Short mmCIF file of C-alpha atoms in Angstrom, two decimals:
data_model
loop_
_atom_site.label_atom_id
_atom_site.label_comp_id
_atom_site.label_asym_id
_atom_site.label_seq_id
_atom_site.Cartn_x
_atom_site.Cartn_y
_atom_site.Cartn_z
CA UNK A 1 -23.79 44.08 19.54
CA UNK A 2 -22.72 40.40 17.66
CA UNK A 3 -21.33 40.20 14.61
CA UNK A 4 -23.29 39.06 11.50
CA UNK A 5 -22.18 35.69 9.57
CA UNK A 6 -20.94 36.78 6.55
CA UNK A 7 -23.28 33.07 5.09
CA UNK A 8 -26.41 34.03 2.75
CA UNK A 9 -29.12 31.06 3.89
CA UNK A 10 -30.84 30.57 0.30
CA UNK A 11 -33.70 28.28 -0.66
CA UNK A 12 -34.14 25.05 -2.12
CA UNK A 13 -35.52 26.43 -5.09
CA UNK A 14 -32.51 29.01 -5.56
CA UNK A 15 -30.23 26.64 -4.87
CA UNK A 16 -31.74 24.83 -7.62
CA UNK A 17 -30.56 27.67 -10.27
CA UNK A 18 -26.35 27.54 -8.73
CA UNK A 19 -27.01 23.69 -8.91
CA UNK A 20 -27.82 23.76 -12.37
CA UNK A 21 -24.42 23.95 -14.03
CA UNK A 22 -22.51 21.52 -12.38
CA UNK A 23 -25.54 19.54 -12.88
CA UNK A 24 -25.33 19.25 -16.79
CA UNK A 25 -21.32 18.20 -16.15
CA UNK A 26 -22.62 15.60 -14.29
CA UNK A 27 -24.83 14.66 -16.67
CA UNK A 28 -22.34 14.77 -19.32
CA UNK A 29 -20.05 12.22 -18.33
CA UNK A 30 -23.49 9.72 -16.72
CA UNK A 31 -23.92 9.80 -20.50
CA UNK A 32 -20.66 9.06 -21.43
CA UNK A 33 -20.16 6.46 -19.17
CA UNK A 34 -24.03 4.72 -20.56
CA UNK A 35 -22.36 4.29 -23.60
CA UNK A 36 -18.78 3.18 -23.24
CA UNK A 37 -21.00 0.40 -21.12
CA UNK A 38 -24.11 -0.56 -23.34
CA UNK A 39 -20.98 -0.74 -26.55
CA UNK A 40 -18.67 -3.03 -23.81
CA UNK A 41 -15.76 -0.54 -24.48
CA UNK A 42 -12.68 -0.62 -22.44
CA UNK A 43 -13.37 2.19 -19.85
CA UNK A 44 -9.33 4.07 -19.91
CA UNK A 45 -7.52 5.33 -16.99
CA UNK A 46 -7.80 8.34 -18.61
CA UNK A 47 -12.24 8.37 -18.13
CA UNK A 48 -11.86 7.44 -14.47
CA UNK A 49 -9.34 10.64 -14.82
CA UNK A 50 -12.32 13.03 -15.45
CA UNK A 51 -14.78 11.36 -13.93
CA UNK A 52 -12.39 11.65 -10.60
CA UNK A 53 -12.18 15.57 -11.80
CA UNK A 54 -15.38 16.20 -12.41
CA UNK A 55 -17.52 14.56 -8.86
CA UNK A 56 -14.29 15.73 -6.68
CA UNK A 57 -15.45 19.04 -7.96
CA UNK A 58 -19.01 18.49 -7.57
CA UNK A 59 -18.86 17.31 -4.50
CA UNK A 60 -16.55 19.74 -3.36
CA UNK A 61 -19.73 22.92 -4.86
CA UNK A 62 -22.13 20.36 -2.97
CA UNK A 63 -19.77 21.16 0.35
CA UNK A 64 -19.11 23.98 -0.28
CA UNK A 65 -23.60 24.84 -0.45
CA UNK A 66 -24.14 23.23 2.63
CA UNK A 67 -25.82 19.89 0.82
CA UNK A 68 -24.41 17.13 2.86
CA UNK A 69 -26.44 19.37 5.97
CA UNK A 70 -29.86 19.36 4.62
CA UNK A 71 -32.41 16.56 3.82
CA UNK A 72 -33.28 17.15 0.31
CA UNK A 73 -29.32 17.21 -0.77
CA UNK A 74 -28.13 14.88 1.26
CA UNK A 75 -28.46 11.14 0.16
CA UNK A 76 -27.54 13.36 -3.07
CA UNK A 77 -24.47 14.16 -2.01
CA UNK A 78 -23.64 10.31 -0.58
CA UNK A 79 -24.41 9.35 -3.69
CA UNK A 80 -22.04 11.91 -5.45
CA UNK A 81 -18.87 11.23 -2.84
CA UNK A 82 -19.30 6.99 -3.43
CA UNK A 83 -19.30 7.69 -7.30
CA UNK A 84 -15.82 9.58 -6.86
CA UNK A 85 -14.37 7.02 -4.55
CA UNK A 86 -14.61 4.46 -6.33
CA UNK A 87 -13.30 6.20 -9.82
CA UNK A 88 -10.71 6.32 -7.97
CA UNK A 89 -10.38 3.05 -7.47
CA UNK A 90 -11.04 1.91 -10.46
CA UNK A 91 -8.41 4.59 -12.28
CA UNK A 92 -5.39 2.81 -10.21
CA UNK A 93 -7.05 -0.86 -10.71
CA UNK A 94 -6.61 0.20 -14.93
CA UNK A 95 -3.59 1.74 -14.01
CA UNK A 96 -2.02 -1.22 -13.02
CA UNK A 97 -3.47 -3.01 -16.13
CA UNK A 98 -1.97 -0.58 -18.19
CA UNK A 99 1.44 -0.70 -17.37
CA UNK A 100 1.28 -4.69 -16.94
CA UNK A 101 3.40 -5.19 -19.52
CA UNK A 102 6.19 -2.65 -18.71
CA UNK A 103 6.34 -3.99 -14.84
CA UNK A 104 9.18 -7.00 -15.87
CA UNK A 105 7.63 -9.01 -13.43
CA UNK A 106 9.25 -12.16 -13.33
CA UNK A 107 5.85 -13.93 -12.76
CA UNK A 108 4.43 -17.20 -15.58
CA UNK A 109 1.30 -16.68 -17.98
CA UNK A 110 -0.43 -18.84 -15.79
CA UNK A 111 -0.12 -15.87 -12.89
CA UNK A 112 -0.50 -13.28 -15.48
CA UNK A 113 -4.33 -14.25 -16.98
CA UNK A 114 -5.06 -15.32 -13.57
CA UNK A 115 -4.49 -11.72 -12.04
CA UNK A 116 -5.69 -9.88 -15.14
CA UNK A 117 -8.60 -11.99 -15.36
CA UNK A 118 -9.23 -10.40 -10.96
CA UNK A 119 -8.46 -7.12 -12.14
CA UNK A 120 -11.03 -7.14 -15.10
CA UNK A 121 -14.89 -8.68 -12.63
CA UNK A 122 -13.71 -5.68 -9.81
CA UNK A 123 -12.98 -2.97 -12.78
CA UNK A 124 -16.66 -4.39 -14.00
CA UNK A 125 -18.37 -4.17 -9.96
CA UNK A 126 -17.23 -0.64 -9.96
CA UNK A 127 -18.26 0.40 -13.94
CA UNK A 128 -21.15 -0.88 -12.68
CA UNK A 129 -21.92 0.18 -8.86
CA UNK A 130 -20.59 3.69 -10.28
CA UNK A 131 -23.65 3.12 -13.06
CA UNK A 132 -26.08 2.67 -10.85
CA UNK A 133 -25.26 5.17 -8.47
CA UNK A 134 -25.39 7.58 -11.19
CA UNK A 135 -28.95 6.53 -11.72
CA UNK A 136 -29.96 7.01 -7.72
CA UNK A 137 -28.63 10.66 -8.20
CA UNK A 138 -30.24 11.49 -10.93
CA UNK A 139 -33.79 10.14 -9.19
CA UNK A 140 -32.67 12.11 -6.65
CA UNK A 141 -32.22 15.35 -8.36
CA UNK A 142 -35.18 15.21 -10.18
CA UNK A 143 -38.36 14.22 -7.61
CA UNK A 144 -35.34 18.13 -6.17
CA UNK A 145 -36.54 20.17 -9.38
CA UNK A 146 -33.58 19.59 -11.10
CA UNK A 147 -33.38 19.14 -15.24
CA UNK A 148 -31.78 16.90 -16.64
CA UNK A 149 -30.13 19.22 -19.50
CA UNK A 150 -32.34 18.38 -23.11
CA UNK A 151 -30.26 16.97 -26.31
CA UNK A 152 -26.92 16.35 -23.99
CA UNK A 153 -24.79 13.16 -26.18
CA UNK A 154 -21.85 13.18 -23.31
CA UNK A 155 -18.37 14.11 -23.30
CA UNK A 156 -16.52 14.57 -26.56
CA UNK A 157 -14.75 11.55 -27.36
CA UNK A 158 -11.15 11.75 -27.98
CA UNK A 159 -8.11 9.26 -28.98
CA UNK A 160 -6.52 7.61 -26.02
CA UNK A 161 -2.76 8.07 -26.27
CA UNK A 162 -0.58 4.88 -27.33
CA UNK A 163 1.59 3.36 -24.50
CA UNK A 164 3.22 1.11 -27.04
CA UNK A 165 5.37 3.10 -28.80
CA UNK A 166 8.94 4.55 -26.47
CA UNK A 167 11.74 7.39 -27.34
CA UNK A 168 14.87 5.21 -27.58
CA UNK A 169 16.64 4.16 -24.27
CA UNK A 170 19.85 6.73 -23.73
CA UNK A 171 19.83 7.82 -20.60
CA UNK A 172 23.71 7.09 -19.14
CA UNK A 173 23.80 5.59 -16.05
CA UNK A 174 24.46 7.69 -12.93
CA UNK A 175 26.83 6.99 -10.13
CA UNK A 176 24.70 7.48 -6.98
CA UNK A 177 27.29 7.87 -3.77
CA UNK A 178 26.90 5.02 -1.05
CA UNK A 179 24.36 3.30 -3.39
CA UNK A 180 25.34 -0.64 -2.87
CA UNK A 181 24.04 0.64 1.02
CA UNK A 182 21.51 2.44 0.25
CA UNK A 183 20.07 -1.16 -2.51
CA UNK A 184 20.48 -3.73 0.87
CA UNK A 185 18.76 -1.02 2.95
CA UNK A 186 16.08 -0.67 0.31
CA UNK A 187 16.16 -4.48 0.44
CA UNK A 188 15.50 -4.46 4.05
CA UNK A 189 12.84 -2.88 4.01
CA UNK A 190 11.26 -3.94 1.01
CA UNK A 191 11.16 -7.09 3.67
CA UNK A 192 9.78 -5.82 6.65
CA UNK A 193 6.96 -4.52 5.02
CA UNK A 194 6.42 -8.09 3.75
CA UNK A 195 6.32 -9.61 7.20
CA UNK A 196 4.48 -6.76 8.62
CA UNK A 197 1.47 -7.62 5.27
CA UNK A 198 1.24 -11.21 6.53
CA UNK A 199 1.53 -10.92 9.73
CA UNK A 200 -1.84 -9.52 9.94
CA UNK A 201 -2.87 -13.59 8.95
CA UNK A 202 -5.59 -11.93 6.32
CA UNK A 203 -7.28 -15.06 4.82
CA UNK A 204 -8.86 -15.48 1.72
CA UNK A 205 -12.41 -16.46 2.05
CA UNK A 206 -16.06 -15.22 0.28
CA UNK A 207 -18.41 -15.84 3.27
CA UNK A 208 -19.87 -12.17 4.14
CA UNK A 209 -20.17 -12.89 7.57
CA UNK A 210 -16.02 -13.68 7.46
CA UNK A 211 -15.63 -11.37 5.45
CA UNK A 212 -17.24 -8.46 7.81
CA UNK A 213 -15.34 -9.29 10.87
CA UNK A 214 -12.00 -8.90 8.65
CA UNK A 215 -13.09 -5.43 7.44
CA UNK A 216 -12.15 -2.60 8.79
CA UNK A 217 -11.74 -4.93 12.34
CA UNK A 218 -8.29 -5.96 11.11
CA UNK A 219 -7.97 -4.22 8.16
CA UNK A 220 -9.28 -0.68 7.69
CA UNK A 221 -8.09 2.76 6.33
CA UNK A 222 -5.41 3.36 8.77
CA UNK A 223 -3.76 0.14 8.62
CA UNK A 224 -3.70 0.31 5.16
CA UNK A 225 -2.57 3.64 5.41
CA UNK A 226 0.55 3.28 6.74
CA UNK A 227 1.82 0.02 4.59
CA UNK A 228 0.68 2.42 1.39
CA UNK A 229 3.29 4.91 3.27
CA UNK A 230 5.67 2.94 4.00
CA UNK A 231 5.81 1.46 0.40
CA UNK A 232 5.70 4.36 -1.12
CA UNK A 233 9.42 5.74 0.50
CA UNK A 234 10.45 2.35 -0.48
CA UNK A 235 9.74 3.77 -4.12
CA UNK A 236 10.95 6.80 -3.74
CA UNK A 237 14.31 5.71 -2.29
CA UNK A 238 14.43 3.11 -5.27
CA UNK A 239 13.98 6.04 -8.43
CA UNK A 240 16.22 7.80 -5.97
CA UNK A 241 19.19 5.89 -5.59
CA UNK A 242 18.27 3.17 -7.88
CA UNK A 243 16.76 4.19 -11.29
CA UNK A 244 19.04 4.28 -13.35
CA UNK A 245 21.95 3.82 -11.80
CA UNK A 246 24.96 1.37 -13.09
CA UNK A 247 24.42 -0.71 -10.13
CA UNK A 248 20.77 -1.37 -11.32
CA UNK A 249 22.72 -2.69 -14.71
CA UNK A 250 25.14 -5.11 -12.20
CA UNK A 251 22.44 -6.93 -10.13
CA UNK A 252 19.67 -7.82 -12.94
CA UNK A 253 17.44 -8.32 -9.77
CA UNK A 254 17.48 -5.49 -9.50
CA UNK A 255 15.48 -4.43 -12.51
CA UNK A 256 12.95 -6.38 -11.61
CA UNK A 257 12.08 -4.89 -8.41
CA UNK A 258 10.44 -2.09 -9.11
CA UNK A 259 7.08 -3.73 -10.71
CA UNK A 260 6.57 -5.56 -7.60
CA UNK A 261 6.94 -2.19 -5.68
CA UNK A 262 4.61 -0.22 -7.80
CA UNK A 263 2.28 -3.49 -8.26
CA UNK A 264 1.39 -3.12 -4.21
CA UNK A 265 1.79 0.00 -3.58
CA UNK A 266 -1.06 0.63 -6.47
CA UNK A 267 -3.60 -1.93 -5.19
CA UNK A 268 -3.62 -1.06 -1.67
CA UNK A 269 -4.62 3.16 -3.10
CA UNK A 270 -7.01 0.87 -4.98
CA UNK A 271 -8.27 -0.86 -1.43
CA UNK A 272 -7.69 2.39 0.51
CA UNK A 273 -10.43 4.19 -1.59
CA UNK A 274 -12.57 1.20 -1.37
CA UNK A 275 -12.00 0.71 2.30
CA UNK A 276 -12.95 4.03 2.46
CA UNK A 277 -16.22 3.39 0.42
CA UNK A 278 -17.15 0.66 2.84
CA UNK A 279 -16.23 2.50 5.88
CA UNK A 280 -18.31 5.95 4.85
CA UNK A 281 -20.80 5.03 3.56
CA UNK A 282 -21.38 1.49 3.67
CA UNK A 283 -24.60 0.49 6.09
CA UNK A 284 -23.12 -1.12 8.63
CA UNK A 285 -20.46 0.91 9.60
CA UNK A 286 -22.70 3.91 9.46
CA UNK A 287 -26.58 3.14 9.75
CA UNK A 288 -28.52 5.18 8.20
CA UNK A 289 -31.27 4.32 4.33
CA UNK A 290 -28.62 6.00 2.37
CA UNK A 291 -26.07 3.77 3.51
CA UNK A 292 -28.55 1.32 2.51
CA UNK A 293 -29.82 2.58 -0.59
CA UNK A 294 -25.51 2.90 -0.90
CA UNK A 295 -25.07 -1.30 -0.44
CA UNK A 296 -27.73 -2.42 -2.80
CA UNK A 297 -25.74 -0.15 -5.64
CA UNK A 298 -22.53 -1.16 -4.59
CA UNK A 299 -23.37 -4.78 -3.48
CA UNK A 300 -21.21 -4.77 -0.09
CA UNK A 301 -20.32 -7.78 -0.15
CA UNK A 302 -18.62 -8.32 -3.13
CA UNK A 303 -16.66 -4.51 -1.98
CA UNK A 304 -15.61 -6.07 0.83
CA UNK A 305 -14.47 -8.92 -1.38
CA UNK A 306 -12.96 -6.76 -3.46
CA UNK A 307 -10.75 -5.28 -0.53
CA UNK A 308 -9.64 -8.82 0.66
CA UNK A 309 -9.69 -11.21 -1.86
CA UNK A 310 -8.50 -9.30 -4.81
CA UNK A 311 -6.48 -5.77 -3.57
CA UNK A 312 -5.38 -6.97 -0.81
CA UNK A 313 -4.30 -10.19 -1.62
CA UNK A 314 -2.58 -9.71 -4.65
CA UNK A 315 -0.28 -6.65 -3.05
CA UNK A 316 0.83 -8.90 -0.48
CA UNK A 317 1.30 -11.61 -2.43
CA UNK A 318 3.67 -9.13 -5.13
CA UNK A 319 5.44 -7.44 -2.11
CA UNK A 320 6.29 -11.13 -0.92
CA UNK A 321 8.10 -11.10 -4.60
CA UNK A 322 9.18 -8.68 -3.80
CA UNK A 323 11.03 -9.59 -0.76
CA UNK A 324 11.90 -12.78 -2.37
CA UNK A 325 14.09 -10.72 -5.15
CA UNK A 326 15.53 -8.82 -2.05
CA UNK A 327 16.24 -11.36 -0.79
CA UNK A 328 18.97 -12.84 -3.97
CA UNK A 329 20.47 -9.30 -4.41
CA UNK A 330 20.92 -9.09 -0.76
CA UNK A 331 24.19 -11.56 -0.24
CA UNK A 332 25.83 -9.96 -3.68
CA UNK A 333 25.38 -6.86 -2.08
CA UNK A 334 25.95 -7.29 1.36
CA UNK A 335 30.04 -7.95 2.57
CA UNK A 336 31.07 -9.57 5.83
CA UNK A 337 33.32 -7.64 8.63
CA UNK A 338 34.27 -8.20 12.03
CA UNK A 339 34.88 -6.13 15.17
CA UNK A 340 36.35 -7.02 18.42
CA UNK A 341 34.36 -5.89 21.27
CA UNK A 342 33.31 -6.72 25.13
CA UNK A 343 31.68 -9.94 26.93
CA UNK A 344 29.11 -9.46 29.12
CA UNK A 345 29.56 -7.85 33.24
CA UNK A 346 29.66 -9.74 35.15
CA UNK A 347 28.26 -13.51 33.48
CA UNK A 348 28.90 -13.75 29.95
CA UNK A 349 27.35 -14.60 27.57
CA UNK A 350 25.18 -16.88 29.66
CA UNK A 351 21.59 -17.90 28.44
CA UNK A 352 19.97 -13.91 27.79
CA UNK A 353 22.41 -12.12 25.96
CA UNK A 354 22.92 -15.21 23.94
CA UNK A 355 19.19 -15.23 22.85
CA UNK A 356 20.16 -11.14 22.26
CA UNK A 357 22.52 -12.26 19.65
CA UNK A 358 20.26 -15.03 18.04
CA UNK A 359 18.07 -12.76 17.38
CA UNK A 360 20.13 -9.87 15.75
CA UNK A 361 21.14 -12.92 13.07
CA UNK A 362 18.00 -13.87 12.58
CA UNK A 363 16.23 -10.35 12.06
CA UNK A 364 18.24 -9.91 9.59
CA UNK A 365 18.28 -13.52 8.14
CA UNK A 366 22.11 -13.52 7.76
CA UNK A 367 25.05 -15.62 9.23
CA UNK A 368 26.24 -13.52 12.35
CA UNK A 369 29.82 -15.87 14.47
CA UNK A 370 32.33 -15.24 17.25
CA UNK A 371 35.28 -16.07 16.71
CA UNK A 372 38.22 -17.21 19.79
CA UNK A 373 41.83 -19.02 18.17
CA UNK A 374 40.29 -19.45 14.55
CA UNK A 375 37.05 -21.89 15.74
CA UNK A 376 33.90 -19.80 14.71
CA UNK A 377 30.50 -20.32 16.51
CA UNK A 378 27.47 -20.04 15.75
CA UNK A 379 26.17 -17.78 17.47
CA UNK A 380 22.71 -17.84 15.51
CA UNK A 381 22.05 -20.45 18.03
CA UNK A 382 22.25 -20.09 21.39
CA UNK A 383 23.16 -23.48 22.29
CA UNK A 384 26.73 -22.56 20.47
CA UNK A 385 26.51 -19.56 22.67
CA UNK A 386 26.52 -21.21 25.58
CA UNK A 387 29.64 -23.56 24.41
CA UNK A 388 31.46 -20.88 23.25
CA UNK A 389 30.62 -18.58 27.04
CA UNK A 390 32.64 -22.04 28.33
CA UNK A 391 35.48 -21.49 26.26
CA UNK A 392 35.65 -17.85 27.31
CA UNK A 393 35.16 -18.27 30.99
CA UNK A 394 37.94 -20.69 31.50
CA UNK A 395 40.69 -18.91 28.74
CA UNK A 396 39.61 -15.96 31.33
CA UNK A 397 39.41 -13.67 27.43
CA UNK A 398 37.19 -10.02 28.43
CA UNK A 399 36.80 -9.61 24.35
CA UNK A 400 35.80 -11.47 21.24
CA UNK A 401 35.33 -10.99 17.65
CA UNK A 402 32.51 -11.22 16.33
CA UNK A 403 31.64 -11.51 12.04
CA UNK A 404 28.98 -10.21 10.27
CA UNK A 405 27.35 -8.00 7.88
CA UNK A 406 27.07 -4.64 8.44
CA UNK A 407 23.89 -4.24 9.70
CA UNK A 408 23.99 -6.62 12.11
CA UNK A 409 27.72 -5.53 13.46
CA UNK A 410 26.30 -2.49 13.93
CA UNK A 411 23.62 -4.00 16.04
CA UNK A 412 25.64 -5.93 17.92
CA UNK A 413 27.93 -2.09 19.23
CA UNK A 414 24.56 -0.53 20.71
CA UNK A 415 23.78 -4.36 22.38
CA UNK A 416 27.93 -4.23 23.75
CA UNK A 417 27.66 -0.81 24.68
CA UNK A 418 24.49 -0.85 26.93
CA UNK A 419 26.33 -4.14 28.17
CA UNK A 420 24.15 -6.66 26.83
CA UNK A 421 21.24 -4.93 28.59
CA UNK A 422 22.23 -7.02 31.62
CA UNK A 423 21.19 -4.61 34.09
CA UNK A 424 20.13 -1.74 31.61
CA UNK A 425 16.73 -1.18 28.99
CA UNK A 426 16.81 -2.41 25.63
CA UNK A 427 17.50 0.93 24.36
CA UNK A 428 15.55 2.60 21.26
CA UNK A 429 17.04 1.65 18.20
CA UNK A 430 16.82 -2.19 18.39
CA UNK A 431 13.03 -2.50 20.29
CA UNK A 432 12.89 -5.47 17.99
CA UNK A 433 14.59 -7.78 20.35
CA UNK A 434 11.64 -6.86 23.25
CA UNK A 435 9.24 -7.84 21.17
CA UNK A 436 11.26 -10.93 20.47
CA UNK A 437 12.50 -12.15 23.12
#
């Protein structure tokens, strides 16, 4: 005997009774949004949070009842999902604008104005798109037989909590074990993610065809999520090992770095949800009548413009500024050390091992010297190393002294243990040598 399904199939008429209560809440927030847009008032982060929560719950209800697989309700479900995606992106942008004065950024007044103007323009686009999607969803619901709740006045207005009053800062600075080494590591991670984002070579362009060639071919959800995870990890480590420590008070640049981590983090979060919206719900990626209509209500070229020319552009800008700050901090924390290592066998410092030394020094953007009889040879220069190689051969030297910071020394030790990769493959820890050699 075949097992019976536990899922009860309901008629579309029965479904109207099931959905009406959730729909009433949907209409309540729509009326509040309409009122706010008409009044020209700033839409708060709290409102976006409520909008996200309500549409998320409503979307879950629709999915649980199979609305996406029903011809009458599939479009409606897509509209609700699109509102949710855009509301999350709007939440992060509103959060950035609210927190901007407290990030302690070292920007000029002109740059402050430029960014805020761009962010506010993006919010206007998102608010308009959300409102358009709401109206289309209501038309679809009416065609399906849902009743617009009578005498609905919207959500109760609530006072926003002012963020311009704070408790006195009287927490004591803590000591964290090996905090200087951790800060060096954090600075390196900031520089690395900045380089990775810059390496994408995403240009600012307003040409629709060029924008569609960038997203999603070169910039998509996966790429954005990878950068987001990296920056989120940096922020977590900063809050654990740097924030409210004595070292943070000693090195003034550290007070600014946190803001230059938070800005790209939230901008990438916004870019991720906008990209999700485009890839899942716009006509170019998943064709269909519903996708075509959505791309009219949330214009796809405008959407791509916000992803490329606002969210990613400024995320890259602020992480680059963070990398510049990191480069200011590093020389104050890096301590030069010396180590004695064997020379490569059997040929000594010829072109290949000399190139590896140069790449290691350039990786960390710091000096590396080979010391022979108190004379220093610049290991960043292959020519200088070849000159040193001749001196080593003439004197029959088997071990030499290197001078650099601990990060370089660590990688040199790995290289030397593998005989400078003369006959062994490059070890995983030094993979960057493979890609640059």
